[in-house]
Amino acid sequence: MIHALIVGASQGIGLGFVQYLLQQQTTAQVYATYRSPSSAGNLLAIADDRLTCLPVDLTDETQIEEAIAHISRTTSCLHLVVNCVGLLHDGDLQPEKSLRQINREHLLRYFEVNSIGAILLAKHLLPLLSHGDRSVFATISAKVGSIGDNYSGGWYGYRASKAALNMFMHTAAIEYQRKRAKTILVTLHPGTTDTRLSKPFQRSVPPEKLFSCDRT
């Protein structure tokens, strides 16, 4: 039976993972985190004894520790962790089109949400991923975080924070392999998915390349 943790499950891809897992008879328990109750209505409305919802702001290490401590009191192991937290735009914070638009505070925010939170998860989840069964820790990344694939420029903060995420997780995967050989760490590019994150940029996406959360 699978014990899973979905981080950033209030909507979009994260909520899709929760719904899928709860449809599986092999799922024993799903832990799902959300940052704000105001945006987690669909998640909190799910009535299933196998679902535990936890408030977590991934930029706050104390909240990460408290959530994992709560999980540890109910289970000794996790088999699947998926981190779906990501930031592309938020009010005045928008992807930059030129160097003139770079803002120090916005850059720090990108890295806090898209990069640092994931590696803090890897740090604190180590005990729950230390067991005899195979386990997977997956983090949603993005193709635009690839240095070699960057031909169009722009989106400085988002690109750089996703590139940092990829390096963080690659490095953590090496350490996990030494200590926990049955745990796989991986970053995933989900394609352009119809979520709030991609909504302002969907006009340039061909219909066949815009995926639903279920397809993703």
Backbone as JSON, one array per atom type, in Angstrom:
{
  "sequence": "MIHALIVGASQGIGLGFVQYLLQQQTTAQVYATYRSPSSAGNLLAIADDRLTCLPVDLTDETQIEEAIAHISRTTSCLHLVVNCVGLLHDGDLQPEKSLRQINREHLLRYFEVNSIGAILLAKHLLPLLSHGDRSVFATISAKVGSIGDNYSGGWYGYRASKAALNMFMHTAAIEYQRKRAKTILVTLHPGTTDTRLSKPFQRSVPPEKLFSCDRT",
  "N": [[0.84, -1.2, 0.0], [0.44, 2.26, -0.73], [1.84, 5.21, 0.58], [1.52, 8.59, 0.15], [2.77, 11.89, -0.56], [1.7, 14.97, -1.59], [2.82, 17.98, -2.55], [1.8, 21.28, -2.64], [-0.97, 21.14, -3.45], [-3.38, 22.38, -3.88], [-4.59, 23.12, -6.24], [-4.66, 22.75, -9.86], [-2.0, 20.79, -11.24], [-1.14, 19.5, -8.9], [-3.54, 19.06, -7.43], [-4.74, 17.38, -9.25], [-3.08, 15.12, -9.05], [-3.7, 14.3, -6.42], [-6.43, 13.64, -6.68], [-6.25, 11.54, -8.52], [-4.69, 9.63, -7.12], [-6.39, 9.0, -5.0], [-8.26, 7.54, -6.29], [-7.15, 5.12, -6.61], [-6.94, 1.8, -5.51], [-4.73, 0.87, -4.26], [-3.71, 2.88, -2.75], [-2.93, 3.94, 0.41], [-2.76, 6.21, 2.07], [-2.97, 9.7, 1.57], [-1.18, 12.6, 1.84], [-1.62, 16.01, 1.64], [-0.55, 19.21, 0.78], [-1.25, 22.71, 1.2], [-1.08, 26.23, 0.57], [-2.74, 28.42, 1.15], [-5.96, 28.61, 2.58], [-7.95, 29.93, 1.15], [-7.52, 29.49, -1.53], [-7.72, 26.82, -1.77], [-10.1, 25.48, -1.89], [-11.3, 23.4, -3.47], [-9.65, 21.23, -2.89], [-9.91, 20.98, -0.08], [-12.54, 20.3, 0.06], [-12.76, 17.67, -0.57], [-13.96, 14.6, 0.42], [-12.64, 12.12, 2.04], [-11.39, 9.55, 3.92], [-8.79, 8.81, 3.66], [-7.33, 11.01, 3.07], [-5.26, 13.61, 4.17], [-4.99, 16.94, 4.86], [-2.65, 19.56, 4.91], [-1.5, 22.72, 6.03], [1.03, 24.46, 4.42], [3.61, 26.67, 3.78], [5.97, 26.78, 1.43], [8.18, 28.39, 1.52], [8.83, 28.69, 4.09], [10.76, 27.22, 6.36], [10.24, 26.21, 8.89], [7.51, 25.58, 8.83], [7.59, 23.51, 6.97], [9.07, 21.59, 8.4], [7.28, 21.14, 10.54], [5.05, 20.05, 9.23], [6.12, 17.67, 8.18], [6.82, 16.43, 10.54], [4.28, 15.99, 11.58], [3.3, 14.15, 9.69], [5.07, 12.08, 10.19], [4.2, 11.16, 12.62], [2.09, 9.58, 12.0], [2.79, 7.77, 10.05], [5.57, 5.74, 9.11], [6.85, 5.84, 6.74], [7.15, 7.07, 3.37], [6.12, 6.54, 0.04], [5.78, 7.86, -2.3], [6.47, 11.1, -3.31], [5.48, 14.17, -4.53], [6.35, 17.25, -5.63], [4.66, 20.02, -6.42], [4.76, 22.72, -6.36], [5.13, 25.95, -7.67], [6.19, 29.05, -9.16], [5.41, 31.55, -11.44], [4.17, 33.94, -12.12], [2.76, 36.66, -10.27], [0.74, 39.03, -9.36], [2.43, 42.06, -9.37], [4.76, 40.77, -9.94], [6.11, 39.5, -12.7], [7.15, 37.5, -15.53], [10.29, 38.44, -16.83], [11.0, 40.41, -19.71], [13.21, 41.71, -20.57], [16.53, 42.84, -19.59], [16.21, 45.25, -18.29], [13.91, 45.0, -16.83], [14.44, 43.47, -14.65], [14.16, 42.72, -11.23], [15.32, 42.86, -7.99], [14.02, 41.87, -5.64], [12.0, 40.36, -6.78], [13.48, 38.39, -8.09], [14.6, 37.04, -5.88], [12.27, 36.03, -4.76], [11.41, 34.24, -6.77], [13.46, 32.3, -6.56], [13.16, 31.47, -3.9], [10.64, 30.18, -3.94], [10.66, 28.43, -6.21], [13.06, 27.01, -6.13], [14.58, 26.79, -3.6], [12.7, 25.84, -1.74], [12.2, 23.21, -2.62], [14.63, 21.85, -2.19], [14.81, 22.02, 0.54], [12.7, 20.39, 1.22], [13.78, 17.94, 0.34], [15.81, 17.7, 2.18], [14.46, 17.42, 4.7], [12.78, 15.27, 4.29], [14.22, 12.97, 4.21], [14.32, 10.96, 6.37], [11.72, 9.8, 6.16], [11.81, 8.64, 3.73], [13.48, 6.61, 4.03], [13.49, 3.51, 3.87], [12.74, 0.02, 3.19], [11.4, -0.31, 0.79], [10.88, 0.6, -2.68], [10.96, 4.03, -3.56], [9.82, 7.26, -4.7], [10.74, 10.58, -5.29], [9.55, 13.25, -6.77], [9.84, 16.3, -8.55], [8.19, 19.03, -9.96], [9.49, 20.58, -12.71], [10.71, 22.63, -15.37], [10.97, 22.96, -18.9], [12.11, 25.32, -19.75], [14.06, 25.79, -17.95], [16.33, 24.65, -18.86], [19.66, 25.13, -19.8], [20.99, 24.62, -22.22], [18.87, 24.55, -23.98], [17.9, 27.07, -24.25], [16.98, 29.37, -26.36], [15.54, 31.63, -26.87], [15.68, 33.53, -24.86], [14.86, 35.94, -22.21], [12.51, 35.85, -19.39], [14.06, 35.72, -17.03], [14.24, 35.31, -14.14], [12.5, 33.11, -13.68], [13.52, 31.12, -15.42], [16.18, 30.86, -14.4], [15.71, 30.09, -11.75], [14.47, 27.63, -12.1], [16.51, 26.26, -13.37], [18.33, 26.21, -11.25], [16.82, 24.64, -9.52], [16.88, 22.19, -10.91], [19.61, 21.55, -10.67], [19.91, 21.45, -7.88], [18.28, 19.2, -7.29], [19.48, 17.2, -8.79], [21.96, 17.02, -7.55], [21.15, 16.33, -4.95], [20.04, 13.86, -5.55], [22.28, 12.31, -6.02], [23.39, 12.14, -3.45], [21.26, 10.89, -2.1], [21.29, 8.45, -3.48], [23.59, 7.3, -2.5], [22.95, 6.95, 0.18], [20.3, 6.04, 0.35], [19.48, 3.81, -1.55], [17.21, 2.85, -2.84], [15.58, 4.95, -3.35], [14.39, 7.23, -5.67], [15.17, 10.3, -7.1], [13.82, 12.83, -9.06], [13.34, 15.3, -11.63], [10.61, 16.75, -13.36], [9.32, 17.69, -16.52], [6.28, 18.91, -17.26], [5.06, 19.71, -19.6], [3.01, 22.22, -21.26], [0.47, 22.97, -19.23], [-3.0, 23.31, -18.57], [-3.42, 25.49, -16.36], [-3.6, 27.85, -13.6], [-1.08, 29.0, -13.51], [-0.12, 28.93, -16.17], [-2.06, 30.25, -17.59], [-2.05, 33.1, -18.47], [-0.4, 32.91, -20.69], [-1.26, 31.24, -22.65], [-2.25, 31.8, -25.17], [-0.41, 31.65, -27.23], [0.08, 29.0, -27.47], [-0.27, 26.01, -29.25], [-3.38, 24.25, -29.63], [-3.17, 21.43, -29.45], [-0.97, 21.13, -27.89], [-1.53, 22.05, -25.42], [-2.15, 20.85, -22.38], [-4.57, 19.08, -20.41], [-5.01, 18.84, -16.82], [-5.53, 16.22, -16.1], [-4.48, 14.77, -18.27], [-1.79, 15.47, -18.1]],
  "CA": [[0.0, 0.0, 0.0], [1.24, 3.46, -0.96], [1.66, 6.46, 1.32], [2.0, 9.63, -0.76], [2.73, 13.31, -0.17], [1.62, 15.9, -2.72], [3.11, 19.33, -2.05], [1.19, 22.23, -3.57], [-2.07, 20.33, -3.97], [-4.64, 23.11, -3.81], [-5.19, 23.27, -7.56], [-3.8, 22.37, -10.97], [-1.38, 19.46, -11.32], [-1.13, 18.9, -7.57], [-4.89, 18.57, -7.13], [-4.94, 16.24, -10.13], [-2.4, 13.97, -8.44], [-4.49, 13.87, -5.26], [-7.65, 12.98, -7.16], [-5.86, 10.27, -9.14], [-4.25, 8.69, -6.09], [-7.54, 8.55, -4.2], [-9.02, 6.59, -7.1], [-6.41, 3.86, -6.66], [-7.15, 0.94, -4.34], [-3.43, 0.62, -3.62], [-3.33, 4.05, -1.97], [-3.32, 3.84, 1.82], [-2.91, 7.54, 2.65], [-2.44, 10.83, 0.81], [-0.98, 13.86, 2.55], [-1.64, 17.07, 0.63], [-0.3, 20.52, 1.38], [-1.77, 23.9, 0.54], [-0.52, 27.42, 1.2], [-3.79, 29.3, 1.65], [-7.29, 27.99, 2.49], [-8.79, 30.64, 0.18], [-7.3, 28.94, -2.88], [-7.69, 25.36, -1.66], [-11.47, 25.02, -1.67], [-11.56, 22.1, -4.12], [-8.91, 20.22, -2.14], [-10.48, 20.82, 1.26], [-13.9, 19.77, -0.07], [-12.7, 16.22, -0.83], [-14.31, 13.8, 1.6], [-12.02, 10.8, 1.96], [-10.64, 9.3, 5.16], [-7.38, 8.58, 3.34], [-6.71, 12.3, 2.74], [-4.92, 14.54, 5.24], [-4.56, 18.21, 4.29], [-1.77, 20.28, 5.82], [-1.08, 24.04, 5.54], [2.49, 24.61, 4.34], [4.23, 27.64, 2.89], [7.25, 26.15, 1.14], [9.27, 29.32, 1.78], [9.0, 28.72, 5.55], [11.3, 25.92, 6.73], [9.57, 25.74, 10.11], [6.26, 24.94, 8.42], [7.97, 22.24, 6.34], [9.42, 20.68, 9.49], [6.08, 20.8, 11.3], [4.22, 19.16, 8.42], [6.76, 16.36, 8.1], [6.69, 15.85, 11.88], [2.9, 15.5, 11.67], [3.22, 12.93, 8.88], [5.87, 11.04, 10.86], [3.45, 10.61, 13.75], [1.05, 8.68, 11.5], [3.4, 6.75, 9.21], [7.04, 5.73, 9.17], [7.45, 5.85, 5.41], [6.45, 7.59, 2.2], [6.53, 5.86, -1.18], [5.71, 8.82, -3.4], [6.39, 12.53, -2.99], [5.47, 15.0, -5.73], [6.34, 18.67, -5.31], [4.05, 20.73, -7.55], [4.8, 24.16, -6.09], [5.88, 26.72, -8.66], [5.81, 30.46, -9.31], [5.78, 32.22, -12.68], [3.66, 35.31, -12.04], [1.94, 36.94, -9.09], [0.58, 40.48, -9.26], [3.48, 42.83, -10.04], [5.83, 39.86, -10.34], [5.84, 38.93, -14.02], [8.39, 37.08, -16.19], [10.96, 39.58, -17.45], [11.26, 40.35, -21.15], [14.51, 42.33, -20.83], [17.33, 43.1, -18.4], [15.69, 46.45, -17.62], [12.78, 44.63, -15.98], [14.88, 42.63, -13.53], [13.91, 43.3, -9.91], [16.02, 42.02, -7.02], [13.07, 41.18, -4.76], [11.3, 39.35, -7.58], [14.41, 37.28, -8.29], [14.67, 36.29, -4.63], [11.0, 35.32, -4.61], [11.47, 33.09, -7.68], [14.34, 31.26, -6.03], [12.56, 30.94, -2.67], [9.52, 29.28, -4.24], [10.93, 27.42, -7.24], [14.32, 26.27, -5.95], [14.99, 26.51, -2.22], [11.7, 25.01, -1.08], [12.35, 21.8, -3.01], [15.8, 21.23, -1.56], [14.46, 21.88, 1.95], [11.91, 19.16, 1.3], [14.71, 16.81, 0.23], [16.53, 17.64, 3.45], [13.65, 16.97, 5.83], [12.06, 14.04, 3.97], [15.14, 11.84, 4.19], [13.92, 9.85, 7.25], [10.5, 9.14, 5.7], [12.14, 7.91, 2.5], [14.49, 5.62, 4.42], [12.84, 2.23, 4.16], [13.18, -1.04, 2.29], [10.66, -0.31, -0.47], [11.23, 1.63, -3.65], [10.22, 5.28, -3.4], [10.11, 8.29, -5.7], [10.54, 11.99, -4.96], [9.52, 13.97, -8.04], [9.57, 17.73, -8.47], [7.83, 19.61, -11.25], [10.42, 21.6, -13.18], [10.24, 23.22, -16.63], [11.95, 22.9, -19.99], [12.8, 26.61, -19.88], [15.2, 25.78, -17.03], [17.48, 24.07, -19.55], [20.6, 26.11, -20.35], [21.26, 24.3, -23.62], [17.67, 24.71, -24.8], [17.46, 28.46, -24.17], [17.29, 30.09, -27.6], [14.71, 32.82, -27.01], [15.97, 34.51, -23.81], [13.75, 36.39, -21.38], [12.08, 35.06, -18.24], [15.32, 35.52, -16.3], [14.06, 34.74, -12.81], [11.87, 31.79, -13.76], [14.5, 30.2, -16.02], [17.31, 30.63, -13.5], [15.26, 29.35, -10.56], [14.23, 26.24, -12.5], [17.84, 25.67, -13.58], [18.84, 25.93, -9.91], [16.06, 23.49, -9.03], [17.41, 20.98, -11.54], [20.92, 21.24, -10.09], [19.65, 21.03, -6.5], [17.73, 17.85, -7.23], [20.49, 16.28, -9.32], [22.96, 16.84, -6.49], [20.51, 15.57, -3.88], [19.86, 12.49, -6.03], [23.56, 11.61, -5.82], [23.5, 11.83, -2.02], [20.25, 9.88, -1.79], [21.72, 7.17, -4.03], [24.59, 6.75, -1.58], [22.37, 6.64, 1.49], [18.99, 5.4, 0.2], [19.62, 3.36, -2.94], [15.92, 2.54, -3.44], [14.83, 6.19, -3.54], [14.7, 7.92, -6.92], [14.84, 11.72, -7.18], [13.7, 13.19, -10.47], [12.58, 16.5, -11.98], [9.72, 16.45, -14.48], [8.73, 18.77, -17.32], [4.93, 18.4, -17.54], [4.45, 20.33, -20.76], [2.14, 23.34, -20.9], [-0.76, 22.43, -18.66], [-4.03, 24.33, -18.39], [-3.5, 25.85, -14.95], [-3.5, 29.3, -13.36], [0.28, 29.43, -13.81], [0.1, 29.11, -17.61], [-3.21, 30.91, -18.2], [-1.78, 34.33, -19.24], [0.52, 32.68, -21.8], [-1.78, 30.13, -23.44], [-2.66, 32.19, -26.52], [0.61, 31.26, -28.21], [0.27, 27.55, -27.39], [-1.19, 25.25, -30.1], [-4.34, 23.48, -28.82], [-2.73, 20.05, -29.21], [0.14, 21.14, -26.94], [-2.03, 22.53, -24.13], [-2.65, 19.63, -21.76], [-5.39, 19.13, -19.2], [-4.31, 18.28, -15.65], [-5.68, 14.76, -16.15], [-3.53, 14.22, -19.24], [-0.45, 15.65, -17.54]],
  "C": [[0.87, 1.25, 0.0], [0.84, 4.59, -0.01], [2.3, 7.57, 0.48], [1.87, 11.02, -0.14], [2.73, 14.14, -1.43], [1.76, 17.31, -2.16], [2.61, 20.34, -3.08], [0.0, 21.59, -4.25], [-3.39, 21.08, -4.05], [-5.35, 23.22, -5.15], [-4.24, 22.7, -8.61], [-3.28, 20.95, -10.91], [-1.41, 18.76, -9.96], [-2.47, 18.31, -7.18], [-5.2, 17.36, -8.0], [-4.28, 14.98, -9.59], [-3.2, 13.42, -7.26], [-5.71, 13.08, -5.72], [-7.33, 11.61, -7.77], [-5.5, 9.23, -8.08], [-5.41, 8.14, -5.27], [-8.45, 7.6, -4.98], [-8.39, 5.2, -7.11], [-6.62, 3.06, -5.37], [-5.85, 0.66, -3.59], [-2.95, 1.79, -2.77], [-3.85, 3.94, -0.54], [-3.61, 5.22, 2.41], [-2.29, 8.57, 1.72], [-2.36, 12.03, 1.74], [-0.85, 14.95, 1.5], [-1.45, 18.42, 1.3], [-0.9, 21.63, 0.53], [-1.21, 25.11, 1.28], [-1.6, 28.29, 1.84], [-5.15, 28.62, 1.52], [-8.17, 28.64, 1.42], [-8.65, 30.11, -1.23], [-7.34, 27.42, -2.89], [-9.08, 24.77, -1.46], [-11.75, 23.64, -2.24], [-10.85, 20.96, -3.39], [-9.59, 19.93, -0.81], [-11.89, 20.24, 1.23], [-13.92, 18.26, -0.3], [-12.97, 15.46, 0.47], [-13.76, 12.39, 1.43], [-11.14, 10.61, 3.19], [-9.15, 9.11, 4.91], [-6.63, 9.88, 3.03], [-6.5, 13.14, 3.98], [-4.36, 15.8, 4.6], [-3.78, 19.01, 5.33], [-1.4, 21.64, 5.23], [0.43, 24.17, 5.57], [2.84, 25.69, 3.33], [5.65, 27.16, 2.66], [8.44, 27.1, 1.33], [9.57, 29.43, 3.28], [9.48, 27.35, 6.02], [10.64, 25.35, 7.98], [8.27, 25.03, 9.76], [6.52, 23.6, 7.74], [8.27, 21.2, 7.42], [8.19, 20.22, 10.25], [5.19, 19.83, 10.53], [4.81, 17.76, 8.37], [6.72, 15.66, 9.46], [5.28, 15.27, 12.08], [2.75, 14.19, 10.9], [3.93, 11.78, 9.59], [5.16, 10.42, 12.05], [2.39, 9.6, 13.3], [1.59, 7.59, 10.58], [4.92, 6.85, 9.31], [7.69, 5.82, 7.8], [6.53, 6.51, 4.39], [7.01, 6.86, 0.98], [6.56, 6.8, -2.38], [5.6, 10.23, -2.85], [6.43, 13.28, -4.32], [5.35, 16.46, -5.3], [5.86, 19.44, -6.53], [4.07, 22.25, -7.37], [5.65, 24.87, -7.14], [5.33, 28.13, -8.79], [6.32, 30.99, -10.63], [5.35, 33.68, -12.66], [2.79, 35.45, -10.81], [1.85, 38.44, -8.92], [1.64, 41.22, -10.05], [4.64, 41.95, -10.49], [5.42, 39.16, -11.63], [7.16, 38.52, -14.66], [8.99, 38.23, -17.0], [11.17, 39.35, -18.95], [12.61, 40.96, -21.51], [15.23, 42.55, -19.51], [16.79, 44.28, -17.61], [14.56, 46.12, -16.65], [13.18, 43.79, -14.77], [14.75, 43.4, -12.21], [14.49, 42.35, -8.87], [15.05, 41.21, -6.16], [12.32, 40.09, -5.51], [12.19, 38.14, -7.83], [14.49, 36.41, -7.04], [13.41, 35.46, -4.42], [10.96, 34.09, -5.52], [12.29, 31.95, -7.08], [13.77, 30.65, -4.74], [11.51, 29.88, -2.98], [9.94, 28.12, -5.13], [12.14, 26.54, -6.96], [14.55, 25.83, -4.51], [13.99, 25.62, -1.51], [11.86, 23.53, -1.37], [13.52, 21.14, -2.31], [15.59, 21.12, -0.04], [13.58, 20.65, 2.17], [12.82, 17.93, 1.27], [15.47, 16.6, 1.53], [15.69, 16.97, 4.54], [12.9, 15.66, 5.56], [12.93, 12.79, 4.05], [14.71, 10.69, 5.12], [12.69, 9.08, 6.74], [10.71, 8.36, 4.4], [13.19, 6.84, 2.76], [13.8, 4.32, 4.84], [13.22, 1.23, 3.07], [12.49, -1.09, 0.95], [11.18, 0.77, -1.42], [10.37, 2.86, -3.42], [10.69, 6.3, -4.43], [9.81, 9.66, -5.12], [10.67, 12.77, -6.26], [9.18, 15.43, -7.81], [9.25, 18.25, -9.87], [8.81, 20.73, -11.59], [9.85, 22.21, -14.47], [11.36, 23.16, -17.66], [12.74, 24.2, -20.1], [13.95, 26.73, -18.88], [16.44, 25.17, -17.64], [18.37, 25.16, -20.13], [20.8, 25.87, -21.83], [20.08, 24.54, -24.53], [17.15, 26.14, -24.83], [17.91, 29.22, -25.42], [16.55, 31.42, -27.71], [14.97, 33.87, -25.95], [14.74, 34.87, -23.01], [13.48, 35.46, -20.2], [13.27, 34.73, -17.34], [15.12, 34.79, -14.98], [13.5, 33.33, -12.85], [12.85, 30.77, -14.32], [15.6, 29.84, -15.02], [16.9, 29.82, -12.28], [14.96, 27.89, -10.89], [15.55, 25.53, -12.81], [18.48, 25.32, -12.23], [18.13, 24.73, -9.3], [16.62, 22.2, -9.6], [18.75, 20.57, -10.93], [20.78, 20.79, -8.63], [19.24, 19.56, -6.46], [18.7, 16.82, -7.79], [21.54, 15.98, -8.25], [22.39, 16.04, -5.33], [20.32, 14.11, -4.27], [21.13, 11.67, -5.84], [23.72, 11.21, -4.36], [22.49, 10.76, -1.61], [20.68, 8.51, -2.29], [22.74, 6.5, -3.12], [23.96, 6.24, -0.29], [21.09, 5.81, 1.4], [18.86, 4.93, -1.25], [18.28, 3.1, -3.62], [15.04, 3.77, -3.64], [15.32, 6.9, -4.79], [14.28, 9.37, -6.79], [14.84, 12.13, -8.64], [12.97, 14.52, -10.61], [11.82, 16.21, -13.26], [9.29, 17.73, -15.19], [7.35, 18.3, -17.76], [4.35, 18.85, -18.87], [3.57, 21.49, -20.31], [0.78, 22.81, -20.5], [-1.73, 23.57, -18.37], [-4.25, 24.6, -16.91], [-3.42, 27.37, -14.82], [-2.12, 29.82, -13.72], [0.46, 29.75, -15.29], [-0.97, 29.96, -18.28], [-2.86, 32.17, -19.0], [-0.96, 34.1, -20.51], [0.02, 31.6, -22.76], [-2.12, 30.51, -24.87], [-1.68, 31.75, -27.59], [0.85, 29.75, -28.25], [-0.73, 26.85, -28.31], [-2.11, 24.38, -29.25], [-3.86, 22.07, -28.49], [-1.58, 19.97, -28.22], [-0.25, 21.74, -25.59], [-2.75, 21.37, -23.45], [-3.58, 19.93, -20.59], [-4.58, 18.55, -18.04], [-4.39, 16.76, -15.65], [-4.67, 14.14, -17.1], [-2.1, 14.33, -18.7], [-0.17, 14.6, -16.47]]
}
